[in-house]
Coordinates of N, CA and C in Angstrom, one line a residue:
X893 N -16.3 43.4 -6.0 CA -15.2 43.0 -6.9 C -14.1 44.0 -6.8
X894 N -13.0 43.5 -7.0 CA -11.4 44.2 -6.8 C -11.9 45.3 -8.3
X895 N -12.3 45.4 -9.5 CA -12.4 45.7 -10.1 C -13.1 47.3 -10.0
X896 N -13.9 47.2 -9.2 CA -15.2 48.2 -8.3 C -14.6 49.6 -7.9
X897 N -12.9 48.8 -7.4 CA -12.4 49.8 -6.4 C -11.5 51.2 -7.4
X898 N -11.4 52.0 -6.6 CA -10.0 52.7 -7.2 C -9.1 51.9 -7.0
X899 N -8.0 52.5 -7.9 CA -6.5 51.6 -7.5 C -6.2 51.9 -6.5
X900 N -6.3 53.0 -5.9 CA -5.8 53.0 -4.7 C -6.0 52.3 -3.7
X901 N -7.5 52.0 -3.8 CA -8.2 51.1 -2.3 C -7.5 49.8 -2.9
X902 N -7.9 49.5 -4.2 CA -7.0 47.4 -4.6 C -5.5 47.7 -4.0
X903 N -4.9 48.9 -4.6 CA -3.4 48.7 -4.0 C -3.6 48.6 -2.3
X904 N -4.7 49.3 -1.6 CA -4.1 49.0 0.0 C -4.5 47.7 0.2
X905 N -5.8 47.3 -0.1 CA -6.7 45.9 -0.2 C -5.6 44.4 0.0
X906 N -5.2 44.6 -1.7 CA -3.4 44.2 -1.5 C -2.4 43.7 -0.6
X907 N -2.2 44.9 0.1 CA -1.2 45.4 1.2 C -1.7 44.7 2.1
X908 N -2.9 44.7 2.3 CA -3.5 44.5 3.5 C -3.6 43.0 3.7
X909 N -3.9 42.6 2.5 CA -4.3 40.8 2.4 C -2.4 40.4 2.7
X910 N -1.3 41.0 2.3 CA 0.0 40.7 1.5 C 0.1 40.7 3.3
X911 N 0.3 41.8 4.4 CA 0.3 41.3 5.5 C 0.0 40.9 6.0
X912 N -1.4 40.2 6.3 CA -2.0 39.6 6.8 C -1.4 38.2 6.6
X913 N -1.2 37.5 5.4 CA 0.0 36.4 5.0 C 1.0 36.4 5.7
X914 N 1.7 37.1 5.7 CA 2.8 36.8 6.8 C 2.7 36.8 7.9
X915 N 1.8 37.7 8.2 CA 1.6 37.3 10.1 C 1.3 35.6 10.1
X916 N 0.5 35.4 9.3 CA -0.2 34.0 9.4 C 1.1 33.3 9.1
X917 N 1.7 33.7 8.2 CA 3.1 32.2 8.1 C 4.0 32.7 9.1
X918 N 4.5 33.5 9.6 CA 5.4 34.1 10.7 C 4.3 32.8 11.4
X919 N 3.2 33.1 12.3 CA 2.6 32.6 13.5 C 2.9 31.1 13.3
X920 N 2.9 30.5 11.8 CA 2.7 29.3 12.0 C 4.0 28.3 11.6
X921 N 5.3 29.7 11.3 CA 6.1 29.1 11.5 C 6.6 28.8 13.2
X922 N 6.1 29.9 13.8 CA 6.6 29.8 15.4 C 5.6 28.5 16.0
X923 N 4.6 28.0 15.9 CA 3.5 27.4 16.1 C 4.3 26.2 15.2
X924 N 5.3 25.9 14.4 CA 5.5 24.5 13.7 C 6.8 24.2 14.9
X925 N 7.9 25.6 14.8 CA 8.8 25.1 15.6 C 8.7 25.0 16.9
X926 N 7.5 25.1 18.0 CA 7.0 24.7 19.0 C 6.4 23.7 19.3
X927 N 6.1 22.9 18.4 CA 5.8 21.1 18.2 C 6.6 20.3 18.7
X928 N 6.6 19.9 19.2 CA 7.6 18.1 19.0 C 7.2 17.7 18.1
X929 N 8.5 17.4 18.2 CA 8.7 16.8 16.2 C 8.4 14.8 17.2
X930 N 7.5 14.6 15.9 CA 6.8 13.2 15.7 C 7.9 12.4 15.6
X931 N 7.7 11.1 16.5 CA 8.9 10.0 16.0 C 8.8 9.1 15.1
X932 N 9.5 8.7 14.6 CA 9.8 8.1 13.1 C 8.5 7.0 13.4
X933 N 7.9 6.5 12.1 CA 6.7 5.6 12.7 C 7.5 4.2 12.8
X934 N 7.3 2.9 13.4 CA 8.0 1.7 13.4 C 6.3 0.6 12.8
X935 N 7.3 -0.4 12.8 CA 6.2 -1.2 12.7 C 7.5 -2.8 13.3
X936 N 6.0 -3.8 13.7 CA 6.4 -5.3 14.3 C 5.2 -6.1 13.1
X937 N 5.9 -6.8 13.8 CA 4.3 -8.3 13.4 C 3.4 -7.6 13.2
X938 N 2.5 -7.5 14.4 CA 1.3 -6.8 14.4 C 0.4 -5.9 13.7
X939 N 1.6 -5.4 13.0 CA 0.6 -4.4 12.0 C 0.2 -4.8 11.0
X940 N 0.1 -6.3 10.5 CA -0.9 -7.1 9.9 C -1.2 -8.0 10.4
X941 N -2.6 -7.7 10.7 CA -3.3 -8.7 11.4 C -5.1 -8.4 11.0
X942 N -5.3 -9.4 11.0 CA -7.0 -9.6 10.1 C -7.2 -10.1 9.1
X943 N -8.1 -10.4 8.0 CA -8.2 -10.6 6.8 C -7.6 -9.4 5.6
X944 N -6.9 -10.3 5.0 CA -7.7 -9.3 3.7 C -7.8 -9.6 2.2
X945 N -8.1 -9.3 1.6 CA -8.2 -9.4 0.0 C -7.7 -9.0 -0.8
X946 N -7.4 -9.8 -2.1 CA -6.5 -9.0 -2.9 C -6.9 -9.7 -4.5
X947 N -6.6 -9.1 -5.4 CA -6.4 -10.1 -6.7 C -5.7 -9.1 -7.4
X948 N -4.8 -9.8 -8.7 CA -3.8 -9.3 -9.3 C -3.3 -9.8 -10.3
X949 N -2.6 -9.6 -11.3 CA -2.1 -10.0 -12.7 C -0.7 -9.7 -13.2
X950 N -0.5 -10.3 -13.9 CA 1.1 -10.5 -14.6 C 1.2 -11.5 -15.2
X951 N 2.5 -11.7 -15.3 CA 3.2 -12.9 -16.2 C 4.0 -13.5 -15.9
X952 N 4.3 -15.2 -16.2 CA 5.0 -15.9 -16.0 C 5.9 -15.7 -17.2
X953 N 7.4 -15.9 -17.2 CA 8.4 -15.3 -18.6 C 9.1 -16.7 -18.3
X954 N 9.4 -17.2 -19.3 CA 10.1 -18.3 -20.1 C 11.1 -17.9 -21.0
X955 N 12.3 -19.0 -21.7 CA 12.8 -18.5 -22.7 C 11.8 -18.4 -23.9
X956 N 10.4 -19.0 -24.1 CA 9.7 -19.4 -24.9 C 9.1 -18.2 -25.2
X957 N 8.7 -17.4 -23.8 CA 7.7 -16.5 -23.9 C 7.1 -16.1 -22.6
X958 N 6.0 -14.8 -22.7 CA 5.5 -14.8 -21.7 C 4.0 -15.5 -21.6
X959 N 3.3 -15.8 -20.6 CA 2.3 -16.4 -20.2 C 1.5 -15.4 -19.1
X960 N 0.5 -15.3 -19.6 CA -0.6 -14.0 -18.8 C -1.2 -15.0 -17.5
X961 N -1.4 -14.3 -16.6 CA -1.1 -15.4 -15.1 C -2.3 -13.7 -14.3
X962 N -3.5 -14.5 -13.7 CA -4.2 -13.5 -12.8 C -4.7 -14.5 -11.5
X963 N -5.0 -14.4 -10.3 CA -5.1 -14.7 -9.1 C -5.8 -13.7 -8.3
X964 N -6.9 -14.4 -7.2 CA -7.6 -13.4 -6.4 C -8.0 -14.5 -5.3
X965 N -7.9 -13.7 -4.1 CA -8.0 -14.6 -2.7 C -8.1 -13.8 -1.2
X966 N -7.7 -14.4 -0.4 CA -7.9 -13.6 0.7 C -6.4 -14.4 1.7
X967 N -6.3 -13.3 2.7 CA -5.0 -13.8 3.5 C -5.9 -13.5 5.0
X968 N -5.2 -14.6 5.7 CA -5.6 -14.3 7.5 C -4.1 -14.3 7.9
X969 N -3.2 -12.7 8.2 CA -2.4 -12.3 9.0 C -2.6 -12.3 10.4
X970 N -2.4 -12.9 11.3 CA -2.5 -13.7 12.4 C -1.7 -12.3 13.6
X971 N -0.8 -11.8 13.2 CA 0.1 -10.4 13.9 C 1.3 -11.3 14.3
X972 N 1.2 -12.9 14.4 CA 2.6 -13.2 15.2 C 3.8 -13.8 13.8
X973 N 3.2 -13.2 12.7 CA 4.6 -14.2 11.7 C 3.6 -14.8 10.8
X974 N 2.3 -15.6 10.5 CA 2.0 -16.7 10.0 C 0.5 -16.5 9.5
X975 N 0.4 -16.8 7.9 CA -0.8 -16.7 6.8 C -1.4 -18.1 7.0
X976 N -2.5 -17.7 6.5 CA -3.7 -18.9 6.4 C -4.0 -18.1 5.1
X977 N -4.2 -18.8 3.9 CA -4.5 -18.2 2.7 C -5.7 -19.3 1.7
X978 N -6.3 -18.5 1.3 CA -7.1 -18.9 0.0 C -6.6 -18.3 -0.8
X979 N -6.7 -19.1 -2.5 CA -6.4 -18.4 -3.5 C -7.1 -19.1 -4.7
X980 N -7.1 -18.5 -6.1 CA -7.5 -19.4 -7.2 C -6.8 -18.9 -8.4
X981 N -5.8 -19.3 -9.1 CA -5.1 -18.9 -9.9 C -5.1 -19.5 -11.2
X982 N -5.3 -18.2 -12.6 CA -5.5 -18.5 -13.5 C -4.0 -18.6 -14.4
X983 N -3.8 -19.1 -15.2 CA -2.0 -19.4 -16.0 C -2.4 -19.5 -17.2
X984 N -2.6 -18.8 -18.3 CA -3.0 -18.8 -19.4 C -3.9 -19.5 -19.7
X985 N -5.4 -18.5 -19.4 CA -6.3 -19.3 -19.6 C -6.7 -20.7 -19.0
X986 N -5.6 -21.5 -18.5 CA -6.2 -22.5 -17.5 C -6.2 -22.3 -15.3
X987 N -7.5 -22.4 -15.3 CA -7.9 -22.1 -14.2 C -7.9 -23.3 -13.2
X988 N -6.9 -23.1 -12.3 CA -7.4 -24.2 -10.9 C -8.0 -24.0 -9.8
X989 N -8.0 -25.2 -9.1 CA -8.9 -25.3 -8.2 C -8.5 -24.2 -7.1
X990 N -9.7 -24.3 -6.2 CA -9.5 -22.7 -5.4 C -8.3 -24.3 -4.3
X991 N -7.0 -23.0 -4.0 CA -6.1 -24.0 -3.0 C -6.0 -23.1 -1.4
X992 N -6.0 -23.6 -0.5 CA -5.7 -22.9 0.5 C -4.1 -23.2 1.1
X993 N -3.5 -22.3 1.4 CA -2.0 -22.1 2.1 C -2.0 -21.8 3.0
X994 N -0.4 -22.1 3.8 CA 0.1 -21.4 4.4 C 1.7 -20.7 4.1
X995 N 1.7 -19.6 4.9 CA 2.9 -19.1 4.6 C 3.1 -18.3 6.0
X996 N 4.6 -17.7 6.1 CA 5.3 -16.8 7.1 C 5.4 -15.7 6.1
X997 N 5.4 -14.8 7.5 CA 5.9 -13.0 7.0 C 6.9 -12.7 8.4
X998 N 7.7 -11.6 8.2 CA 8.8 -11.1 8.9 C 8.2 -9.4 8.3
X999 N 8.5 -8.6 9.4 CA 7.9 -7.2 9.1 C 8.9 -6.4 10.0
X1000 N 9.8 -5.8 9.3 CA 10.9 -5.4 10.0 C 10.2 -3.7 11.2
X1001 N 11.2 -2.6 11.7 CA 10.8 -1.7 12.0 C 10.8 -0.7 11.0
X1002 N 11.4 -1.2 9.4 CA 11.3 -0.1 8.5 C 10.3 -0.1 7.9
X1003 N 9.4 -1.0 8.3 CA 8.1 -1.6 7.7 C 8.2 -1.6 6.6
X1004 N 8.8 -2.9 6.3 CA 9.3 -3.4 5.0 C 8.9 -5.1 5.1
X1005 N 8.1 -5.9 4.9 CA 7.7 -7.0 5.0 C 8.6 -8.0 4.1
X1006 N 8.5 -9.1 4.6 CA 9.2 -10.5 3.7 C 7.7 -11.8 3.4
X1007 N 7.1 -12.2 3.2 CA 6.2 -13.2 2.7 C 6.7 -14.7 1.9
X1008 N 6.9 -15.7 2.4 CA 7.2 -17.0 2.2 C 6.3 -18.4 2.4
X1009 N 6.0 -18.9 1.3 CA 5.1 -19.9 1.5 C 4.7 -20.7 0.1
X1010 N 4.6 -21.9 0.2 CA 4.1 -22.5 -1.3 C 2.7 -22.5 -1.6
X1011 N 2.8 -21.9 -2.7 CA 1.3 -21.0 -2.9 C 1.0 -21.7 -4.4
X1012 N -0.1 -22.2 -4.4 CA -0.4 -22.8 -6.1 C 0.7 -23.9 -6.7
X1013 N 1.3 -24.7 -5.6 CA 2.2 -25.5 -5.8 C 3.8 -25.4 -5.9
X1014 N 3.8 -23.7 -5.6 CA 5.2 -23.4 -5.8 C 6.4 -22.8 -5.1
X1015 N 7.1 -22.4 -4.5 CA 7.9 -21.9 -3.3 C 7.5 -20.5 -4.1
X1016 N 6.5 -19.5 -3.2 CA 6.8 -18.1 -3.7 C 7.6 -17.2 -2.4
X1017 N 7.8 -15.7 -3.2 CA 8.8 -14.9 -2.1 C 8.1 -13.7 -2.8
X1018 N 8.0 -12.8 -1.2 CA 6.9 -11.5 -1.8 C 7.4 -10.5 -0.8
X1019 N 7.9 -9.5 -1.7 CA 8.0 -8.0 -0.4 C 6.6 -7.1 -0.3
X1020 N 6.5 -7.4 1.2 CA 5.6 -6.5 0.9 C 5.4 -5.2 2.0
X1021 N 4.4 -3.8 1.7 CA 4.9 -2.1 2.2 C 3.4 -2.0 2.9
X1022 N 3.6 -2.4 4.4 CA 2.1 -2.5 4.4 C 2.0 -0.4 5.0
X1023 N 0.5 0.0 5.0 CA 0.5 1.8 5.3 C 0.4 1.5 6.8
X1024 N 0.6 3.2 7.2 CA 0.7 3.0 8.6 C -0.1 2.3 9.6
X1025 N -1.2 2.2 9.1 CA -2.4 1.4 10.2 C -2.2 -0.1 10.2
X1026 N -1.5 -0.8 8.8 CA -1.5 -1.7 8.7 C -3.1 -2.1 7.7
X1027 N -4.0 -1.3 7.6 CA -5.0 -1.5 6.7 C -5.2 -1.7 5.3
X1028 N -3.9 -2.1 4.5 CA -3.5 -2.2 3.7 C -2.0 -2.1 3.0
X1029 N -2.0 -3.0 1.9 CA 0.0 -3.1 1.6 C 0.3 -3.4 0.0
X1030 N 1.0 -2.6 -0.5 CA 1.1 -2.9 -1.6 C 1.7 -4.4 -1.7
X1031 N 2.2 -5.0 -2.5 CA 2.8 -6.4 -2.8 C 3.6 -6.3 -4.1
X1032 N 5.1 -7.0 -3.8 CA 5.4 -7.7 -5.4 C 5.9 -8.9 -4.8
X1033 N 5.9 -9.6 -6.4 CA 6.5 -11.2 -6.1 C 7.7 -10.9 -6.7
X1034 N 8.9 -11.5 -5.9 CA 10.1 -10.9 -6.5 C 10.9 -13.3 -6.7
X1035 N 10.2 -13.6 -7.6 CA 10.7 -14.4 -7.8 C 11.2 -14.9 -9.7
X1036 N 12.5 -14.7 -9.7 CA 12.8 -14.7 -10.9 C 11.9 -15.9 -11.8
X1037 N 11.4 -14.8 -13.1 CA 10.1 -15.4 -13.9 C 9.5 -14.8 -14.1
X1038 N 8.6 -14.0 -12.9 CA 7.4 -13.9 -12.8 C 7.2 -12.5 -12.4
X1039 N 6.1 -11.7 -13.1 CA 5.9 -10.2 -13.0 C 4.8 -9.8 -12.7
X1040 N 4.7 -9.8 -11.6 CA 3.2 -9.7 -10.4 C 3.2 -8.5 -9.6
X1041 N 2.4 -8.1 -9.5 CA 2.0 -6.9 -7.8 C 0.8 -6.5 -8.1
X1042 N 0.1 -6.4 -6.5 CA -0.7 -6.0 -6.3 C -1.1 -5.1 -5.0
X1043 N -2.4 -5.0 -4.7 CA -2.6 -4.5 -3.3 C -3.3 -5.2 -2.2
X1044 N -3.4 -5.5 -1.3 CA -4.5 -6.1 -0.3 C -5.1 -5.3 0.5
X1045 N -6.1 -5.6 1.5 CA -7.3 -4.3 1.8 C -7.8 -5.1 2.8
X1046 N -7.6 -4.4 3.5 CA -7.9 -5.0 5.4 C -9.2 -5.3 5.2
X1047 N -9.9 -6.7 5.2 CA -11.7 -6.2 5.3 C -12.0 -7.2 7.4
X1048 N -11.3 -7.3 7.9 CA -11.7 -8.0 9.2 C -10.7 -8.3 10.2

């Protein structure tokens, strides 16, 4: 224990650890700026592609009011643009039938997604942030009304 020592040995002890630190960030600053620096990541279509799952909640807003609205399903991203979707969506307490869709996505190189498709009867519009592997993406539905997001999870 530091406590053990004379001051004198903690004050070199100190000293000793205090240099030892810098040599190590000196080395690993010369060791950062001898890298190549990583290129910006991009993304295409491709980086969704597989199944995946999701379910999520919000509300539908009226001038009446709002309406508690939850949904859970799965998407098949294809990598060239185009969903094959299941879903089953609840609207205040009333539950329909499980529906299956289709929809388009556009996924720029800022990997920033667009999602389009009539889903539960309705023309929906969804941005969505998929992570670098594409193994998952956050989601919102940006259609005036309605206050949704969620996440989906690569399973195939």
């Amino acid at each position: 224990m530091l406590t053990d020592l004379s001051p004198r040995r903690r004050r070199r002890l100190v000293a000793a650890c205090g240099a030892a630190l810098l040599v190590c960030a000196a080395g690993g600053t010369t060791l950062a700026a001898a890298m190549p620096a990583q290129t910006p990541r991009t993304c295409g279509l491709g980086t969704l592609k597989g199944r995946y799952h999701f379910a999520a909640d919000g509300w539908l807003t009226t001038a009446s009011g709002r309406t508690p609205l939850s949904y859970a399903g799965f998407e098949e991203f294809d990598g060239a643009g185009h969903i094959k979707g299941t879903i089953r969506v609840s609207v205040g307490g009333n539950v329909a039938p499980i529906e299956r869709y289709d929809a388009a996505y556009t996924l720029g190189s800022d990997c920033v997604a667009s999602q389009t498709g009539v889903i539960a009867g309705e023309m929906t519009h969804w941005d969505l942030y998929p992570s670098p592997k594409g193994d998952r993406f956050t989601f919102i539905r940006t259609d005036p009304g309605t206050v949704t997001s969620g996440v989906e999870h690569r399973v195939g």
